[in-house]
Amino acid sequence: IVKDMKDRIKHSFMTEEAFEKIQERSYILENDVIVLFLAAKMKEDETVMLEAGFEIFGKEKQNMKVVNLGGGNEHLKLAQKLGIDPASCPAAVYFPKWLTMKESISTQSFQVTRDVDFAQEHLIQWIWHHMDIKGYIVFKSHTNQTVDVFWNDPIHKREWPSFTLKPRSSEKRNVVLGHQFQIRKRVGREVMEVKYVVRTTEGFVDVGDRQIHWYEGWAEDPDHPDKSAITEPGAQSTGADKIIGHALTKGVARFRRRMGRHFRYHIHGNPALFLQAMLGSMVGVMMISMFIVSTIVRFMALLREAQGRQRRVFIMKSHGF
């Protein structure tokens, strides 16, 4: 097994020389960097399994460094600056690009996770999220209805139309980890919807009449995921997902009635700003109403005053004044 994994390894982790270079005071990181801190040196078979497991990141693997805290004082000093105790290892640290490592530490711009289990997908997804590695999802329709797919924008807190899935058709889309899609269709006067969240680099979503089925895995060629063949439903998982010991993930979700559909409007953006705008509009309407009422009252008062003046003139004339 170890020999077979060695044959699959095509990319290498960051070298010690490159790691020393990026730690220089004035060196600005040109790429996002992941550093894995280990408490002790790994055995050969464990090292090979780790190398093979991280092949799913392709060429981005060269921006990752595995550090053994028993290997030198310099590594221990770096771990202490990051608040990492060797007893709590393994741990993973993310350093963002366009900053020096010193700036990341002084401004607390780095992120640490201690949920490092190389047999689980949490670490893989955590790294993928921070390295902004792209994946691809295929949406395939098995219904005679037209389906609209919306993307949830986490920054602006609103939805954006992504594409329309025509009956019995398919669409392939590039995605990143954590992308959320709302799949909607109309049934009579109601709108039914279901949510799908991207969890791996490769996925296949079957859209049916009542529910969706998804099949997820890792791309065989992480450097060119757009050229890899998306795993068809029911097929055996192949490629990198076998290397890290995970079977093809499957799931299902049912369409549900969209809540609030009958109001025919939705609040987008910051609710506080929406409330402020509503209160401002109400105050404006009240001021305009008060202006109109005061104008009418003033006009009626002037009218009564004119009528009283005419009445007094008439009385004076009738008495010969």
PDB file of C-alpha atoms in Angstrom:
ATOM      1  CA  ILE A   1       0.000   0.000   0.000  1.00  0.00           C
ATOM      2  CA  VAL A   2       2.828   2.379   0.914  1.00  0.00           C
ATOM      3  CA  LYS A   3       4.592   1.677  -2.390  1.00  0.00           C
ATOM      4  CA  ASP A   4       1.366   2.300  -4.314  1.00  0.00           C
ATOM      5  CA  MET A   5       0.915   5.611  -2.488  1.00  0.00           C
ATOM      6  CA  LYS A   6       4.491   6.647  -3.264  1.00  0.00           C
ATOM      7  CA  ASP A   7       3.789   6.149  -6.955  1.00  0.00           C
ATOM      8  CA  ARG A   8       0.807   8.521  -6.713  1.00  0.00           C
ATOM      9  CA  ILE A   9       2.785  11.374  -5.147  1.00  0.00           C
ATOM     10  CA  LYS A  10       3.506  14.029  -7.790  1.00  0.00           C
ATOM     11  CA  HIS A  11       3.837  17.169  -5.650  1.00  0.00           C
ATOM     12  CA  SER A  12       6.014  18.030  -2.660  1.00  0.00           C
ATOM     13  CA  PHE A  13       5.547  20.072   0.478  1.00  0.00           C
ATOM     14  CA  MET A  14       7.428  23.354   0.899  1.00  0.00           C
ATOM     15  CA  THR A  15      11.144  22.824   1.366  1.00  0.00           C
ATOM     16  CA  GLU A  16      13.021  23.908   4.492  1.00  0.00           C
ATOM     17  CA  GLU A  17      14.924  26.497   2.456  1.00  0.00           C
ATOM     18  CA  ALA A  18      11.714  28.044   1.124  1.00  0.00           C
ATOM     19  CA  PHE A  19      10.202  28.017   4.616  1.00  0.00           C
ATOM     20  CA  GLU A  20      13.199  29.910   6.027  1.00  0.00           C
ATOM     21  CA  LYS A  21      12.905  32.455   3.218  1.00  0.00           C
ATOM     22  CA  ILE A  22       9.240  33.292   3.854  1.00  0.00           C
ATOM     23  CA  GLN A  23      10.051  33.877   7.540  1.00  0.00           C
ATOM     24  CA  GLU A  24      12.386  36.730   6.675  1.00  0.00           C
ATOM     25  CA  ARG A  25      11.338  40.058   8.166  1.00  0.00           C
ATOM     26  CA  SER A  26      10.752  41.818   4.817  1.00  0.00           C
ATOM     27  CA  TYR A  27       9.429  38.881   2.759  1.00  0.00           C
ATOM     28  CA  ILE A  28       5.824  39.444   1.673  1.00  0.00           C
ATOM     29  CA  LEU A  29       3.916  36.226   1.084  1.00  0.00           C
ATOM     30  CA  GLU A  30       2.882  35.884  -2.548  1.00  0.00           C
ATOM     31  CA  ASN A  31       0.541  32.963  -1.789  1.00  0.00           C
ATOM     32  CA  ASP A  32      -1.556  31.752   1.114  1.00  0.00           C
ATOM     33  CA  VAL A  33       0.527  29.454   3.328  1.00  0.00           C
ATOM     34  CA  ILE A  34      -0.480  26.547   5.577  1.00  0.00           C
ATOM     35  CA  VAL A  35       1.908  25.307   8.284  1.00  0.00           C
ATOM     36  CA  LEU A  36       1.253  21.966  10.014  1.00  0.00           C
ATOM     37  CA  PHE A  37       2.910  21.633  13.431  1.00  0.00           C
ATOM     38  CA  LEU A  38       3.649  18.116  14.672  1.00  0.00           C
ATOM     39  CA  ALA A  39       4.835  17.185  18.167  1.00  0.00           C
ATOM     40  CA  ALA A  40       7.215  14.486  16.965  1.00  0.00           C
ATOM     41  CA  LYS A  41       8.690  13.173  13.769  1.00  0.00           C
ATOM     42  CA  MET A  42       6.375  10.901  11.809  1.00  0.00           C
ATOM     43  CA  LYS A  43       7.270   7.373  10.742  1.00  0.00           C
ATOM     44  CA  GLU A  44       8.010   6.728   7.089  1.00  0.00           C
ATOM     45  CA  ASP A  45       4.667   5.104   6.331  1.00  0.00           C
ATOM     46  CA  GLU A  46       2.825   7.933   8.139  1.00  0.00           C
ATOM     47  CA  THR A  47       4.784  10.515   6.149  1.00  0.00           C
ATOM     48  CA  VAL A  48       3.933   8.774   2.882  1.00  0.00           C
ATOM     49  CA  MET A  49       0.234   8.625   3.789  1.00  0.00           C
ATOM     50  CA  LEU A  50       0.266  12.333   4.662  1.00  0.00           C
ATOM     51  CA  GLU A  51       2.038  13.194   1.402  1.00  0.00           C
ATOM     52  CA  ALA A  52      -0.431  11.102  -0.595  1.00  0.00           C
ATOM     53  CA  GLY A  53      -3.451  12.476   1.246  1.00  0.00           C
ATOM     54  CA  PHE A  54      -2.455  16.055   0.451  1.00  0.00           C
ATOM     55  CA  GLU A  55      -2.142  15.276  -3.260  1.00  0.00           C
ATOM     56  CA  ILE A  56      -5.753  16.432  -3.577  1.00  0.00           C
ATOM     57  CA  PHE A  57      -4.429  20.006  -3.373  1.00  0.00           C
ATOM     58  CA  GLY A  58      -2.220  19.578  -6.454  1.00  0.00           C
ATOM     59  CA  LYS A  59       0.373  22.287  -6.999  1.00  0.00           C
ATOM     60  CA  GLU A  60      -0.953  24.235  -3.993  1.00  0.00           C
ATOM     61  CA  LYS A  61       0.777  21.588  -1.873  1.00  0.00           C
ATOM     62  CA  GLN A  62       4.042  23.479  -2.360  1.00  0.00           C
ATOM     63  CA  ASN A  63       2.580  26.296  -0.223  1.00  0.00           C
ATOM     64  CA  MET A  64       2.176  23.935   2.747  1.00  0.00           C
ATOM     65  CA  LYS A  65       4.883  23.104   5.253  1.00  0.00           C
ATOM     66  CA  VAL A  66       5.050  20.280   7.809  1.00  0.00           C
ATOM     67  CA  VAL A  67       7.061  21.338  10.875  1.00  0.00           C
ATOM     68  CA  ASN A  68       8.395  18.984  13.534  1.00  0.00           C
ATOM     69  CA  LEU A  69       8.647  20.904  16.817  1.00  0.00           C
ATOM     70  CA  GLY A  70      11.349  18.538  17.990  1.00  0.00           C
ATOM     71  CA  GLY A  71      13.533  19.614  15.099  1.00  0.00           C
ATOM     72  CA  GLY A  72      14.942  22.926  16.377  1.00  0.00           C
ATOM     73  CA  ASN A  73      14.579  26.004  18.556  1.00  0.00           C
ATOM     74  CA  GLU A  74      13.546  28.231  15.631  1.00  0.00           C
ATOM     75  CA  HIS A  75      10.434  26.165  15.045  1.00  0.00           C
ATOM     76  CA  LEU A  76       9.615  26.227  18.759  1.00  0.00           C
ATOM     77  CA  LYS A  77       9.936  30.023  18.838  1.00  0.00           C
ATOM     78  CA  LEU A  78       7.541  30.339  15.898  1.00  0.00           C
ATOM     79  CA  ALA A  79       5.047  28.020  17.584  1.00  0.00           C
ATOM     80  CA  GLN A  80       5.216  30.048  20.805  1.00  0.00           C
ATOM     81  CA  LYS A  81       4.529  33.288  18.907  1.00  0.00           C
ATOM     82  CA  LEU A  82       1.439  31.618  17.437  1.00  0.00           C
ATOM     83  CA  GLY A  83       0.289  30.388  20.845  1.00  0.00           C
ATOM     84  CA  ILE A  84       0.865  26.728  19.975  1.00  0.00           C
ATOM     85  CA  ASP A  85       2.025  24.364  22.696  1.00  0.00           C
ATOM     86  CA  PRO A  86       3.843  21.216  21.474  1.00  0.00           C
ATOM     87  CA  ALA A  87       1.657  19.211  23.865  1.00  0.00           C
ATOM     88  CA  SER A  88      -1.455  20.360  21.951  1.00  0.00           C
ATOM     89  CA  CYS A  89      -0.105  19.354  18.538  1.00  0.00           C
ATOM     90  CA  PRO A  90      -0.856  18.522  15.823  1.00  0.00           C
ATOM     91  CA  ALA A  91      -2.123  21.963  14.803  1.00  0.00           C
ATOM     92  CA  ALA A  92      -2.485  23.857  11.528  1.00  0.00           C
ATOM     93  CA  VAL A  93      -1.918  27.584  10.915  1.00  0.00           C
ATOM     94  CA  TYR A  94      -3.036  29.707   7.980  1.00  0.00           C
ATOM     95  CA  PHE A  95      -0.994  32.775   6.917  1.00  0.00           C
ATOM     96  CA  PRO A  96      -2.699  35.111   4.371  1.00  0.00           C
ATOM     97  CA  LYS A  97      -0.856  36.405   1.345  1.00  0.00           C
ATOM     98  CA  TRP A  98       0.269  40.021   0.841  1.00  0.00           C
ATOM     99  CA  LEU A  99       1.567  40.186   4.441  1.00  0.00           C
ATOM    100  CA  THR A 100       4.867  39.170   5.990  1.00  0.00           C
ATOM    101  CA  MET A 101       4.643  36.397   8.572  1.00  0.00           C
ATOM    102  CA  LYS A 102       5.709  38.919  11.230  1.00  0.00           C
ATOM    103  CA  GLU A 103       2.852  41.254  10.224  1.00  0.00           C
ATOM    104  CA  SER A 104       0.373  38.361  10.353  1.00  0.00           C
ATOM    105  CA  ILE A 105       1.509  37.525  13.884  1.00  0.00           C
ATOM    106  CA  SER A 106       1.557  41.137  15.152  1.00  0.00           C
ATOM    107  CA  THR A 107      -1.885  41.905  13.690  1.00  0.00           C
ATOM    108  CA  GLN A 108      -3.378  38.498  14.600  1.00  0.00           C
ATOM    109  CA  SER A 109      -4.216  37.921  10.932  1.00  0.00           C
ATOM    110  CA  PHE A 110      -3.358  34.221  11.075  1.00  0.00           C
ATOM    111  CA  GLN A 111      -5.842  31.457  11.947  1.00  0.00           C
ATOM    112  CA  VAL A 112      -5.229  28.270  13.914  1.00  0.00           C
ATOM    113  CA  THR A 113      -7.127  24.991  14.038  1.00  0.00           C
ATOM    114  CA  ARG A 114      -6.340  22.183  16.463  1.00  0.00           C
ATOM    115  CA  ASP A 115      -8.936  19.870  14.978  1.00  0.00           C
ATOM    116  CA  VAL A 116      -6.256  18.064  13.009  1.00  0.00           C
ATOM    117  CA  ASP A 117      -7.176  14.478  12.287  1.00  0.00           C
ATOM    118  CA  PHE A 118      -5.566  13.296   9.083  1.00  0.00           C
ATOM    119  CA  ALA A 119      -8.159  10.535   8.779  1.00  0.00           C
ATOM    120  CA  GLN A 120     -11.048  13.037   8.696  1.00  0.00           C
ATOM    121  CA  GLU A 121     -12.124  15.574   6.072  1.00  0.00           C
ATOM    122  CA  HIS A 122     -12.344  18.563   8.443  1.00  0.00           C
ATOM    123  CA  LEU A 123      -8.665  19.452   8.003  1.00  0.00           C
ATOM    124  CA  ILE A 124      -8.903  18.983   4.229  1.00  0.00           C
ATOM    125  CA  GLN A 125     -11.922  21.293   4.031  1.00  0.00           C
ATOM    126  CA  TRP A 126     -10.332  23.839   6.381  1.00  0.00           C
ATOM    127  CA  ILE A 127      -7.218  24.036   4.195  1.00  0.00           C
ATOM    128  CA  TRP A 128      -9.243  24.096   0.980  1.00  0.00           C
ATOM    129  CA  HIS A 129     -11.326  26.990   2.311  1.00  0.00           C
ATOM    130  CA  HIS A 130      -8.291  29.091   3.187  1.00  0.00           C
ATOM    131  CA  MET A 131      -6.335  28.268   0.036  1.00  0.00           C
ATOM    132  CA  ASP A 132      -9.327  29.264  -2.131  1.00  0.00           C
ATOM    133  CA  ILE A 133      -9.011  26.129  -4.267  1.00  0.00           C
ATOM    134  CA  LYS A 134     -11.729  25.812  -6.900  1.00  0.00           C
ATOM    135  CA  GLY A 135     -13.955  22.844  -7.565  1.00  0.00           C
ATOM    136  CA  TYR A 136     -16.720  21.964  -9.991  1.00  0.00           C
ATOM    137  CA  ILE A 137     -20.312  20.831  -9.519  1.00  0.00           C
ATOM    138  CA  VAL A 138     -22.679  19.383 -12.130  1.00  0.00           C
ATOM    139  CA  PHE A 139     -26.415  20.008 -11.695  1.00  0.00           C
ATOM    140  CA  LYS A 140     -28.555  17.555 -13.685  1.00  0.00           C
ATOM    141  CA  SER A 141     -32.338  17.810 -14.067  1.00  0.00           C
ATOM    142  CA  HIS A 142     -34.538  14.703 -13.946  1.00  0.00           C
ATOM    143  CA  THR A 143     -37.801  16.648 -13.993  1.00  0.00           C
ATOM    144  CA  ASN A 144     -40.020  18.214 -16.627  1.00  0.00           C
ATOM    145  CA  GLN A 145     -40.076  21.534 -14.758  1.00  0.00           C
ATOM    146  CA  THR A 146     -37.752  24.496 -15.126  1.00  0.00           C
ATOM    147  CA  VAL A 147     -35.591  24.961 -12.030  1.00  0.00           C
ATOM    148  CA  ASP A 148     -33.941  28.221 -10.954  1.00  0.00           C
ATOM    149  CA  VAL A 149     -30.679  28.114  -9.005  1.00  0.00           C
ATOM    150  CA  PHE A 150     -29.620  31.030  -6.766  1.00  0.00           C
ATOM    151  CA  TRP A 151     -26.289  31.651  -5.050  1.00  0.00           C
ATOM    152  CA  ASN A 152     -26.177  32.971  -1.450  1.00  0.00           C
ATOM    153  CA  ASP A 153     -23.705  35.852  -1.219  1.00  0.00           C
ATOM    154  CA  PRO A 154     -22.133  35.691   2.279  1.00  0.00           C
ATOM    155  CA  ILE A 155     -20.613  39.189   2.002  1.00  0.00           C
ATOM    156  CA  HIS A 156     -23.673  41.222   0.962  1.00  0.00           C
ATOM    157  CA  LYS A 157     -26.117  38.867   2.734  1.00  0.00           C
ATOM    158  CA  ARG A 158     -28.366  38.397  -0.274  1.00  0.00           C
ATOM    159  CA  GLU A 159     -29.130  36.030  -3.121  1.00  0.00           C
ATOM    160  CA  TRP A 160     -28.025  36.303  -6.725  1.00  0.00           C
ATOM    161  CA  PRO A 161     -29.537  34.407  -9.668  1.00  0.00           C
ATOM    162  CA  SER A 162     -26.957  31.869 -10.807  1.00  0.00           C
ATOM    163  CA  PHE A 163     -28.567  30.010 -13.706  1.00  0.00           C
ATOM    164  CA  THR A 164     -31.763  28.347 -14.929  1.00  0.00           C
ATOM    165  CA  LEU A 165     -31.772  24.561 -15.230  1.00  0.00           C
ATOM    166  CA  LYS A 166     -34.036  23.552 -18.090  1.00  0.00           C
ATOM    167  CA  PRO A 167     -35.958  20.240 -18.041  1.00  0.00           C
ATOM    168  CA  ARG A 168     -33.766  17.172 -18.584  1.00  0.00           C
ATOM    169  CA  SER A 169     -30.617  19.278 -18.964  1.00  0.00           C
ATOM    170  CA  SER A 170     -27.379  19.717 -17.009  1.00  0.00           C
ATOM    171  CA  GLU A 171     -25.099  22.608 -15.990  1.00  0.00           C
ATOM    172  CA  LYS A 172     -21.463  22.512 -14.823  1.00  0.00           C
ATOM    173  CA  ARG A 173     -20.352  25.321 -12.472  1.00  0.00           C
ATOM    174  CA  ASN A 174     -17.067  26.243 -10.795  1.00  0.00           C
ATOM    175  CA  VAL A 175     -17.365  26.634  -7.016  1.00  0.00           C
ATOM    176  CA  VAL A 176     -15.338  26.986  -3.823  1.00  0.00           C
ATOM    177  CA  LEU A 177     -15.824  25.398  -0.425  1.00  0.00           C
ATOM    178  CA  GLY A 178     -18.877  26.636   1.465  1.00  0.00           C
ATOM    179  CA  HIS A 179     -20.804  27.956  -1.550  1.00  0.00           C
ATOM    180  CA  GLN A 180     -24.533  27.674  -0.864  1.00  0.00           C
ATOM    181  CA  PHE A 181     -27.082  27.237  -3.624  1.00  0.00           C
ATOM    182  CA  GLN A 182     -30.872  27.535  -3.367  1.00  0.00           C
ATOM    183  CA  ILE A 183     -32.648  25.345  -5.933  1.00  0.00           C
ATOM    184  CA  ARG A 184     -36.220  26.544  -6.567  1.00  0.00           C
ATOM    185  CA  LYS A 185     -39.208  25.555  -8.659  1.00  0.00           C
ATOM    186  CA  ARG A 186     -42.871  26.576  -8.798  1.00  0.00           C
ATOM    187  CA  VAL A 187     -45.626  24.162  -7.843  1.00  0.00           C
ATOM    188  CA  GLY A 188     -49.017  25.793  -8.399  1.00  0.00           C
ATOM    189  CA  ARG A 189     -49.040  29.092  -6.496  1.00  0.00           C
ATOM    190  CA  GLU A 190     -46.226  28.029  -4.176  1.00  0.00           C
ATOM    191  CA  VAL A 191     -42.444  28.066  -4.567  1.00  0.00           C
ATOM    192  CA  MET A 192     -40.565  24.979  -3.410  1.00  0.00           C
ATOM    193  CA  GLU A 193     -36.856  25.143  -2.565  1.00  0.00           C
ATOM    194  CA  VAL A 194     -33.947  23.055  -1.312  1.00  0.00           C
ATOM    195  CA  LYS A 195     -30.416  24.060  -0.279  1.00  0.00           C
ATOM    196  CA  TYR A 196     -27.151  22.505  -1.427  1.00  0.00           C
ATOM    197  CA  VAL A 197     -23.773  23.327   0.195  1.00  0.00           C
ATOM    198  CA  VAL A 198     -20.454  22.638  -1.555  1.00  0.00           C
ATOM    199  CA  ARG A 199     -18.262  20.345   0.581  1.00  0.00           C
ATOM    200  CA  THR A 200     -15.672  18.862  -1.806  1.00  0.00           C
ATOM    201  CA  THR A 201     -13.866  19.679  -5.054  1.00  0.00           C
ATOM    202  CA  GLU A 202     -16.158  17.531  -7.181  1.00  0.00           C
ATOM    203  CA  GLY A 203     -19.880  16.915  -7.010  1.00  0.00           C
ATOM    204  CA  PHE A 204     -22.880  15.716  -8.961  1.00  0.00           C
ATOM    205  CA  VAL A 205     -26.378  16.963  -8.004  1.00  0.00           C
ATOM    206  CA  ASP A 206     -29.449  15.117  -9.328  1.00  0.00           C
ATOM    207  CA  VAL A 207     -32.553  17.347  -9.243  1.00  0.00           C
ATOM    208  CA  GLY A 208     -35.788  15.357  -9.092  1.00  0.00           C
ATOM    209  CA  ASP A 209     -39.457  16.191  -8.634  1.00  0.00           C
ATOM    210  CA  ARG A 210     -39.519  15.924  -4.848  1.00  0.00           C
ATOM    211  CA  GLN A 211     -35.883  15.884  -3.770  1.00  0.00           C
ATOM    212  CA  ILE A 212     -32.258  16.181  -4.793  1.00  0.00           C
ATOM    213  CA  HIS A 213     -29.499  13.558  -4.538  1.00  0.00           C
ATOM    214  CA  TRP A 214     -25.856  14.544  -4.428  1.00  0.00           C
ATOM    215  CA  TYR A 215     -22.642  12.572  -4.855  1.00  0.00           C
ATOM    216  CA  GLU A 216     -19.385  14.168  -3.725  1.00  0.00           C
ATOM    217  CA  GLY A 217     -15.689  13.335  -3.900  1.00  0.00           C
ATOM    218  CA  TRP A 218     -12.261  14.737  -4.651  1.00  0.00           C
ATOM    219  CA  ALA A 219     -11.075  15.602  -8.163  1.00  0.00           C
ATOM    220  CA  GLU A 220      -8.684  13.150  -9.818  1.00  0.00           C
ATOM    221  CA  ASP A 221      -6.634  16.015 -11.261  1.00  0.00           C
ATOM    222  CA  PRO A 222      -6.653  18.850  -8.662  1.00  0.00           C
ATOM    223  CA  ASP A 223      -4.542  21.100 -10.881  1.00  0.00           C
ATOM    224  CA  HIS A 224      -7.180  20.940 -13.651  1.00  0.00           C
ATOM    225  CA  PRO A 225     -10.526  20.151 -11.982  1.00  0.00           C
ATOM    226  CA  ASP A 226     -12.424  21.585 -14.933  1.00  0.00           C
ATOM    227  CA  LYS A 227     -11.039  18.792 -17.133  1.00  0.00           C
ATOM    228  CA  SER A 228     -11.825  15.944 -14.741  1.00  0.00           C
ATOM    229  CA  ALA A 229     -14.865  13.770 -15.318  1.00  0.00           C
ATOM    230  CA  ILE A 230     -17.507  14.315 -12.647  1.00  0.00           C
ATOM    231  CA  THR A 231     -18.340  11.022 -10.944  1.00  0.00           C
ATOM    232  CA  GLU A 232     -21.689   9.763 -12.198  1.00  0.00           C
ATOM    233  CA  PRO A 233     -24.258   8.563  -9.643  1.00  0.00           C
ATOM    234  CA  GLY A 234     -23.761   4.940  -8.684  1.00  0.00           C
ATOM    235  CA  ALA A 235     -20.218   4.769 -10.046  1.00  0.00           C
ATOM    236  CA  GLN A 236     -17.280   3.759  -7.905  1.00  0.00           C
ATOM    237  CA  SER A 237     -15.174   6.542  -6.468  1.00  0.00           C
ATOM    238  CA  THR A 238     -11.747   6.902  -8.054  1.00  0.00           C
ATOM    239  CA  GLY A 239      -8.690   9.077  -7.670  1.00  0.00           C
ATOM    240  CA  ALA A 240      -7.587  11.156  -4.715  1.00  0.00           C
ATOM    241  CA  ASP A 241     -10.588  10.361  -2.523  1.00  0.00           C
ATOM    242  CA  LYS A 242      -9.382   6.739  -2.418  1.00  0.00           C
ATOM    243  CA  ILE A 243      -5.915   7.879  -1.389  1.00  0.00           C
ATOM    244  CA  ILE A 244      -7.181   9.583   1.758  1.00  0.00           C
ATOM    245  CA  GLY A 245      -9.386   6.580   2.469  1.00  0.00           C
ATOM    246  CA  HIS A 246     -12.818   8.106   1.938  1.00  0.00           C
ATOM    247  CA  ALA A 247     -15.656   6.628  -0.047  1.00  0.00           C
ATOM    248  CA  LEU A 248     -17.853   8.724  -2.296  1.00  0.00           C
ATOM    249  CA  THR A 249     -20.168  10.797  -0.102  1.00  0.00           C
ATOM    250  CA  LYS A 250     -23.875  10.651  -0.882  1.00  0.00           C
ATOM    251  CA  GLY A 251     -26.794  12.661   0.425  1.00  0.00           C
ATOM    252  CA  VAL A 252     -30.414  13.618  -0.139  1.00  0.00           C
ATOM    253  CA  ALA A 253     -32.621  16.641   0.662  1.00  0.00           C
ATOM    254  CA  ARG A 254     -36.334  17.236   0.031  1.00  0.00           C
ATOM    255  CA  PHE A 255     -37.961  20.275  -1.521  1.00  0.00           C
ATOM    256  CA  ARG A 256     -39.856  22.384   1.007  1.00  0.00           C
ATOM    257  CA  ARG A 257     -42.265  25.287   0.645  1.00  0.00           C
ATOM    258  CA  ARG A 258     -40.445  28.602   0.701  1.00  0.00           C
ATOM    259  CA  MET A 259     -41.520  30.506   3.807  1.00  0.00           C
ATOM    260  CA  GLY A 260     -42.732  34.072   3.359  1.00  0.00           C
ATOM    261  CA  ARG A 261     -43.483  33.557  -0.333  1.00  0.00           C
ATOM    262  CA  HIS A 262     -46.978  35.117  -0.087  1.00  0.00           C
ATOM    263  CA  PHE A 263     -45.571  38.435   1.117  1.00  0.00           C
ATOM    264  CA  ARG A 264     -44.003  38.791  -2.340  1.00  0.00           C
ATOM    265  CA  TYR A 265     -41.014  40.709  -1.012  1.00  0.00           C
ATOM    266  CA  HIS A 266     -37.854  39.957   0.914  1.00  0.00           C
ATOM    267  CA  ILE A 267     -35.528  42.105   2.991  1.00  0.00           C
ATOM    268  CA  HIS A 268     -32.000  42.191   1.579  1.00  0.00           C
ATOM    269  CA  GLY A 269     -28.975  43.710   3.278  1.00  0.00           C
ATOM    270  CA  ASN A 270     -28.644  45.110   6.798  1.00  0.00           C
ATOM    271  CA  PRO A 271     -31.973  44.952   8.734  1.00  0.00           C
ATOM    272  CA  ALA A 272     -30.945  48.004  10.802  1.00  0.00           C
ATOM    273  CA  LEU A 273     -30.563  50.104   7.659  1.00  0.00           C
ATOM    274  CA  PHE A 274     -33.908  48.798   6.400  1.00  0.00           C
ATOM    275  CA  LEU A 275     -35.587  49.799   9.701  1.00  0.00           C
ATOM    276  CA  GLN A 276     -33.903  53.218   9.573  1.00  0.00           C
ATOM    277  CA  ALA A 277     -35.199  53.772   6.043  1.00  0.00           C
ATOM    278  CA  MET A 278     -38.718  52.712   7.090  1.00  0.00           C
ATOM    279  CA  LEU A 279     -38.732  55.088  10.082  1.00  0.00           C
ATOM    280  CA  GLY A 280     -37.388  57.923   7.928  1.00  0.00           C
ATOM    281  CA  SER A 281     -40.133  57.340   5.389  1.00  0.00           C
ATOM    282  CA  MET A 282     -42.785  57.317   8.096  1.00  0.00           C
ATOM    283  CA  VAL A 283     -41.470  60.587   9.585  1.00  0.00           C
ATOM    284  CA  GLY A 284     -41.450  62.148   6.109  1.00  0.00           C
ATOM    285  CA  VAL A 285     -45.052  61.107   5.474  1.00  0.00           C
ATOM    286  CA  MET A 286     -46.124  62.487   8.863  1.00  0.00           C
ATOM    287  CA  MET A 287     -44.420  65.852   8.199  1.00  0.00           C
ATOM    288  CA  ILE A 288     -46.063  66.163   4.785  1.00  0.00           C
ATOM    289  CA  SER A 289     -49.438  65.261   6.296  1.00  0.00           C
ATOM    290  CA  MET A 290     -49.006  67.864   9.057  1.00  0.00           C
ATOM    291  CA  PHE A 291     -48.078  70.496   6.460  1.00  0.00           C
ATOM    292  CA  ILE A 292     -51.188  69.718   4.409  1.00  0.00           C
ATOM    293  CA  VAL A 293     -53.462  69.800   7.492  1.00  0.00           C
ATOM    294  CA  SER A 294     -51.947  73.068   8.771  1.00  0.00           C
ATOM    295  CA  THR A 295     -52.400  74.634   5.312  1.00  0.00           C
ATOM    296  CA  ILE A 296     -56.073  73.621   5.217  1.00  0.00           C
ATOM    297  CA  VAL A 297     -56.671  74.924   8.778  1.00  0.00           C
ATOM    298  CA  ARG A 298     -54.993  78.242   7.929  1.00  0.00           C
ATOM    299  CA  PHE A 299     -57.046  78.539   4.739  1.00  0.00           C
ATOM    300  CA  MET A 300     -60.309  77.884   6.650  1.00  0.00           C
ATOM    301  CA  ALA A 301     -59.334  80.496   9.275  1.00  0.00           C
ATOM    302  CA  LEU A 302     -58.653  83.097   6.577  1.00  0.00           C
ATOM    303  CA  LEU A 303     -61.946  82.218   4.892  1.00  0.00           C
ATOM    304  CA  ARG A 304     -63.901  82.663   8.143  1.00  0.00           C
ATOM    305  CA  GLU A 305     -62.132  85.965   8.792  1.00  0.00           C
ATOM    306  CA  ALA A 306     -63.057  87.251   5.304  1.00  0.00           C
ATOM    307  CA  GLN A 307     -66.665  86.181   5.769  1.00  0.00           C
ATOM    308  CA  GLY A 308     -66.838  87.978   9.152  1.00  0.00           C
ATOM    309  CA  ARG A 309     -65.432  91.172   7.625  1.00  0.00           C
ATOM    310  CA  GLN A 310     -68.042  91.100   4.849  1.00  0.00           C
ATOM    311  CA  ARG A 311     -70.807  90.569   7.421  1.00  0.00           C
ATOM    312  CA  ARG A 312     -69.697  93.582   9.473  1.00  0.00           C
ATOM    313  CA  VAL A 313     -69.571  95.795   6.357  1.00  0.00           C
ATOM    314  CA  PHE A 314     -73.099  94.710   5.416  1.00  0.00           C
ATOM    315  CA  ILE A 315     -74.464  95.531   8.897  1.00  0.00           C
ATOM    316  CA  MET A 316     -72.836  98.948   8.942  1.00  0.00           C
ATOM    317  CA  LYS A 317     -74.291  99.811   5.517  1.00  0.00           C
ATOM    318  CA  SER A 318     -77.740  98.619   6.555  1.00  0.00           C
ATOM    319  CA  HIS A 319     -77.688 101.017   9.562  1.00  0.00           C
ATOM    320  CA  GLY A 320     -76.517 103.972   7.491  1.00  0.00           C
ATOM    321  CA  PHE A 321     -72.963 104.096   8.788  1.00  0.00           C
TER     322      PHE A 321
END
